[in-house]
Amino acid sequence: MKKKFKRQEYARYKKLGIKWRRPRGKTSKMRRYEAGKPAMPAIGYGSPKSERGLHPSGFKDILVRNMSELENLNPDTEAGRISATIGKKKKEMMLTKASELGIKILNK
């Protein structure tokens, strides 16, 4: 689970939104890590370097625009995502080729 860090006083003013901004006030309770205040991002919340940037399935997400790019994928570590610019006929051809090669496609 990735923690959602909330901006200081996000619930008080709608215009602030939930996007993260670091509290910089001189007397800010959140900046001073006082109990009962929302957590701030810290290095300990990071994911392991080996897992960073991977698809939840554990594969590296590669955008595929044509057949040759599909054939160059490593089925053990990489999964393909067929580009939105590919038509229905070509996409069906690519899906059959991927199943022959044992390549996982993320957007079937």
PDB file of C-alpha atoms in Angstrom:
ATOM      1  CA  MET A   1       0.000   0.000   0.000  1.00  0.00           C
ATOM      2  CA  LYS A   2       1.356   3.400  -0.930  1.00  0.00           C
ATOM      3  CA  LYS A   3       0.664   6.018   1.706  1.00  0.00           C
ATOM      4  CA  LYS A   4      -1.255   9.109   0.568  1.00  0.00           C
ATOM      5  CA  PHE A   5       0.353  12.139   2.187  1.00  0.00           C
ATOM      6  CA  LYS A   6      -2.086  14.967   2.760  1.00  0.00           C
ATOM      7  CA  ARG A   7      -1.358  18.664   2.767  1.00  0.00           C
ATOM      8  CA  GLN A   8      -1.531  20.577   6.044  1.00  0.00           C
ATOM      9  CA  GLU A   9      -5.126  21.804   6.702  1.00  0.00           C
ATOM     10  CA  TYR A  10      -6.356  20.127   3.487  1.00  0.00           C
ATOM     11  CA  ALA A  11      -9.775  19.593   5.106  1.00  0.00           C
ATOM     12  CA  ARG A  12     -10.117  23.221   6.163  1.00  0.00           C
ATOM     13  CA  TYR A  13      -9.993  24.832   2.705  1.00  0.00           C
ATOM     14  CA  LYS A  14     -11.303  23.109  -0.426  1.00  0.00           C
ATOM     15  CA  LYS A  15      -8.938  25.120  -2.661  1.00  0.00           C
ATOM     16  CA  LEU A  16      -5.885  23.406  -1.119  1.00  0.00           C
ATOM     17  CA  GLY A  17      -6.808  19.967  -2.418  1.00  0.00           C
ATOM     18  CA  ILE A  18      -5.143  16.745  -1.303  1.00  0.00           C
ATOM     19  CA  LYS A  19      -1.870  17.294  -3.232  1.00  0.00           C
ATOM     20  CA  TRP A  20       1.252  17.288  -1.047  1.00  0.00           C
ATOM     21  CA  ARG A  21       2.999  20.539  -0.121  1.00  0.00           C
ATOM     22  CA  ARG A  22       5.626  20.668   2.586  1.00  0.00           C
ATOM     23  CA  PRO A  23       4.639  22.645   5.712  1.00  0.00           C
ATOM     24  CA  ARG A  24       7.079  25.508   6.161  1.00  0.00           C
ATOM     25  CA  GLY A  25       5.505  27.565   8.951  1.00  0.00           C
ATOM     26  CA  LYS A  26       7.590  28.641  11.920  1.00  0.00           C
ATOM     27  CA  THR A  27       5.122  27.187  14.441  1.00  0.00           C
ATOM     28  CA  SER A  28       3.648  24.441  12.277  1.00  0.00           C
ATOM     29  CA  LYS A  29       2.741  21.402  14.379  1.00  0.00           C
ATOM     30  CA  MET A  30       2.983  19.122  11.352  1.00  0.00           C
ATOM     31  CA  ARG A  31       6.489  20.344  10.462  1.00  0.00           C
ATOM     32  CA  ARG A  32       7.563  19.605  14.044  1.00  0.00           C
ATOM     33  CA  TYR A  33       6.138  16.037  13.817  1.00  0.00           C
ATOM     34  CA  GLU A  34       3.761  16.520  16.760  1.00  0.00           C
ATOM     35  CA  ALA A  35       1.505  13.613  17.700  1.00  0.00           C
ATOM     36  CA  GLY A  36      -1.941  13.526  16.149  1.00  0.00           C
ATOM     37  CA  LYS A  37      -0.893  15.353  12.987  1.00  0.00           C
ATOM     38  CA  PRO A  38      -0.707  13.743   9.505  1.00  0.00           C
ATOM     39  CA  ALA A  39       2.537  12.015   8.539  1.00  0.00           C
ATOM     40  CA  MET A  40       5.062  13.694   6.270  1.00  0.00           C
ATOM     41  CA  PRO A  41       6.960  11.905   3.493  1.00  0.00           C
ATOM     42  CA  ALA A  42      10.230  10.421   4.699  1.00  0.00           C
ATOM     43  CA  ILE A  43      12.894   8.151   3.258  1.00  0.00           C
ATOM     44  CA  GLY A  44      11.541   5.147   5.173  1.00  0.00           C
ATOM     45  CA  TYR A  45       8.331   5.063   3.109  1.00  0.00           C
ATOM     46  CA  GLY A  46      10.208   4.324  -0.131  1.00  0.00           C
ATOM     47  CA  SER A  47       9.918   1.003  -1.902  1.00  0.00           C
ATOM     48  CA  PRO A  48      12.979  -1.197  -2.546  1.00  0.00           C
ATOM     49  CA  LYS A  49      15.078  -0.084  -5.525  1.00  0.00           C
ATOM     50  CA  SER A  50      14.590  -3.430  -7.280  1.00  0.00           C
ATOM     51  CA  GLU A  51      10.778  -3.003  -7.222  1.00  0.00           C
ATOM     52  CA  ARG A  52      10.641   0.698  -8.053  1.00  0.00           C
ATOM     53  CA  GLY A  53       8.868   1.600 -11.297  1.00  0.00           C
ATOM     54  CA  LEU A  54       7.553  -1.915 -11.913  1.00  0.00           C
ATOM     55  CA  HIS A  55       3.976  -2.818 -12.850  1.00  0.00           C
ATOM     56  CA  PRO A  56       2.021  -4.398  -9.941  1.00  0.00           C
ATOM     57  CA  SER A  57       2.374  -7.745 -11.750  1.00  0.00           C
ATOM     58  CA  GLY A  58       6.156  -7.523 -11.196  1.00  0.00           C
ATOM     59  CA  PHE A  59       7.067  -6.969 -14.863  1.00  0.00           C
ATOM     60  CA  LYS A  60       8.704  -3.918 -16.415  1.00  0.00           C
ATOM     61  CA  ASP A  61       6.059  -2.038 -18.443  1.00  0.00           C
ATOM     62  CA  ILE A  62       7.192  -1.490 -22.080  1.00  0.00           C
ATOM     63  CA  LEU A  63       5.157   0.449 -24.649  1.00  0.00           C
ATOM     64  CA  VAL A  64       4.978  -1.507 -27.916  1.00  0.00           C
ATOM     65  CA  ARG A  65       4.258   0.325 -31.185  1.00  0.00           C
ATOM     66  CA  ASN A  66       4.995  -2.411 -33.761  1.00  0.00           C
ATOM     67  CA  MET A  67       5.755  -6.114 -34.249  1.00  0.00           C
ATOM     68  CA  SER A  68       9.539  -5.754 -34.125  1.00  0.00           C
ATOM     69  CA  GLU A  69       9.373  -4.040 -30.711  1.00  0.00           C
ATOM     70  CA  LEU A  70       7.103  -6.840 -29.483  1.00  0.00           C
ATOM     71  CA  GLU A  71       9.584  -9.513 -30.611  1.00  0.00           C
ATOM     72  CA  ASN A  72      12.461  -7.761 -28.795  1.00  0.00           C
ATOM     73  CA  LEU A  73      10.787  -8.071 -25.370  1.00  0.00           C
ATOM     74  CA  ASN A  74      12.238 -10.387 -22.732  1.00  0.00           C
ATOM     75  CA  PRO A  75       9.271 -12.537 -21.551  1.00  0.00           C
ATOM     76  CA  ASP A  76      10.874 -13.219 -18.160  1.00  0.00           C
ATOM     77  CA  THR A  77      11.139  -9.601 -16.976  1.00  0.00           C
ATOM     78  CA  GLU A  78       9.184  -7.376 -19.403  1.00  0.00           C
ATOM     79  CA  ALA A  79       5.490  -7.050 -20.253  1.00  0.00           C
ATOM     80  CA  GLY A  80       4.147  -5.188 -23.270  1.00  0.00           C
ATOM     81  CA  ARG A  81       1.540  -2.462 -23.408  1.00  0.00           C
ATOM     82  CA  ILE A  82       0.154  -2.041 -26.938  1.00  0.00           C
ATOM     83  CA  SER A  83       0.036   1.593 -28.052  1.00  0.00           C
ATOM     84  CA  ALA A  84      -3.353   3.295 -28.403  1.00  0.00           C
ATOM     85  CA  THR A  85      -2.492   4.259 -31.993  1.00  0.00           C
ATOM     86  CA  ILE A  86      -2.588   0.588 -33.079  1.00  0.00           C
ATOM     87  CA  GLY A  87      -5.759  -0.462 -34.923  1.00  0.00           C
ATOM     88  CA  LYS A  88      -7.978  -3.459 -34.121  1.00  0.00           C
ATOM     89  CA  LYS A  89      -6.613  -5.763 -36.858  1.00  0.00           C
ATOM     90  CA  LYS A  90      -2.930  -5.154 -35.991  1.00  0.00           C
ATOM     91  CA  LYS A  91      -3.687  -5.443 -32.269  1.00  0.00           C
ATOM     92  CA  GLU A  92      -5.222  -8.897 -32.784  1.00  0.00           C
ATOM     93  CA  MET A  93      -2.134  -9.942 -34.789  1.00  0.00           C
ATOM     94  CA  MET A  94       0.134  -8.655 -32.009  1.00  0.00           C
ATOM     95  CA  LEU A  95      -1.859 -10.521 -29.335  1.00  0.00           C
ATOM     96  CA  THR A  96      -1.550 -13.836 -31.182  1.00  0.00           C
ATOM     97  CA  LYS A  97       2.191 -13.265 -31.719  1.00  0.00           C
ATOM     98  CA  ALA A  98       2.625 -12.396 -28.022  1.00  0.00           C
ATOM     99  CA  SER A  99       0.866 -15.588 -26.919  1.00  0.00           C
ATOM    100  CA  GLU A 100       3.172 -17.621 -29.236  1.00  0.00           C
ATOM    101  CA  LEU A 101       6.261 -15.946 -27.748  1.00  0.00           C
ATOM    102  CA  GLY A 102       4.927 -16.208 -24.153  1.00  0.00           C
ATOM    103  CA  ILE A 103       4.896 -12.433 -23.638  1.00  0.00           C
ATOM    104  CA  LYS A 104       2.433 -10.903 -21.189  1.00  0.00           C
ATOM    105  CA  ILE A 105       0.293  -8.049 -22.586  1.00  0.00           C
ATOM    106  CA  LEU A 106      -1.047  -5.619 -19.992  1.00  0.00           C
ATOM    107  CA  ASN A 107      -3.890  -4.081 -22.052  1.00  0.00           C
ATOM    108  CA  LYS A 108      -5.627  -6.880 -23.928  1.00  0.00           C
TER     109      LYS A 108
END
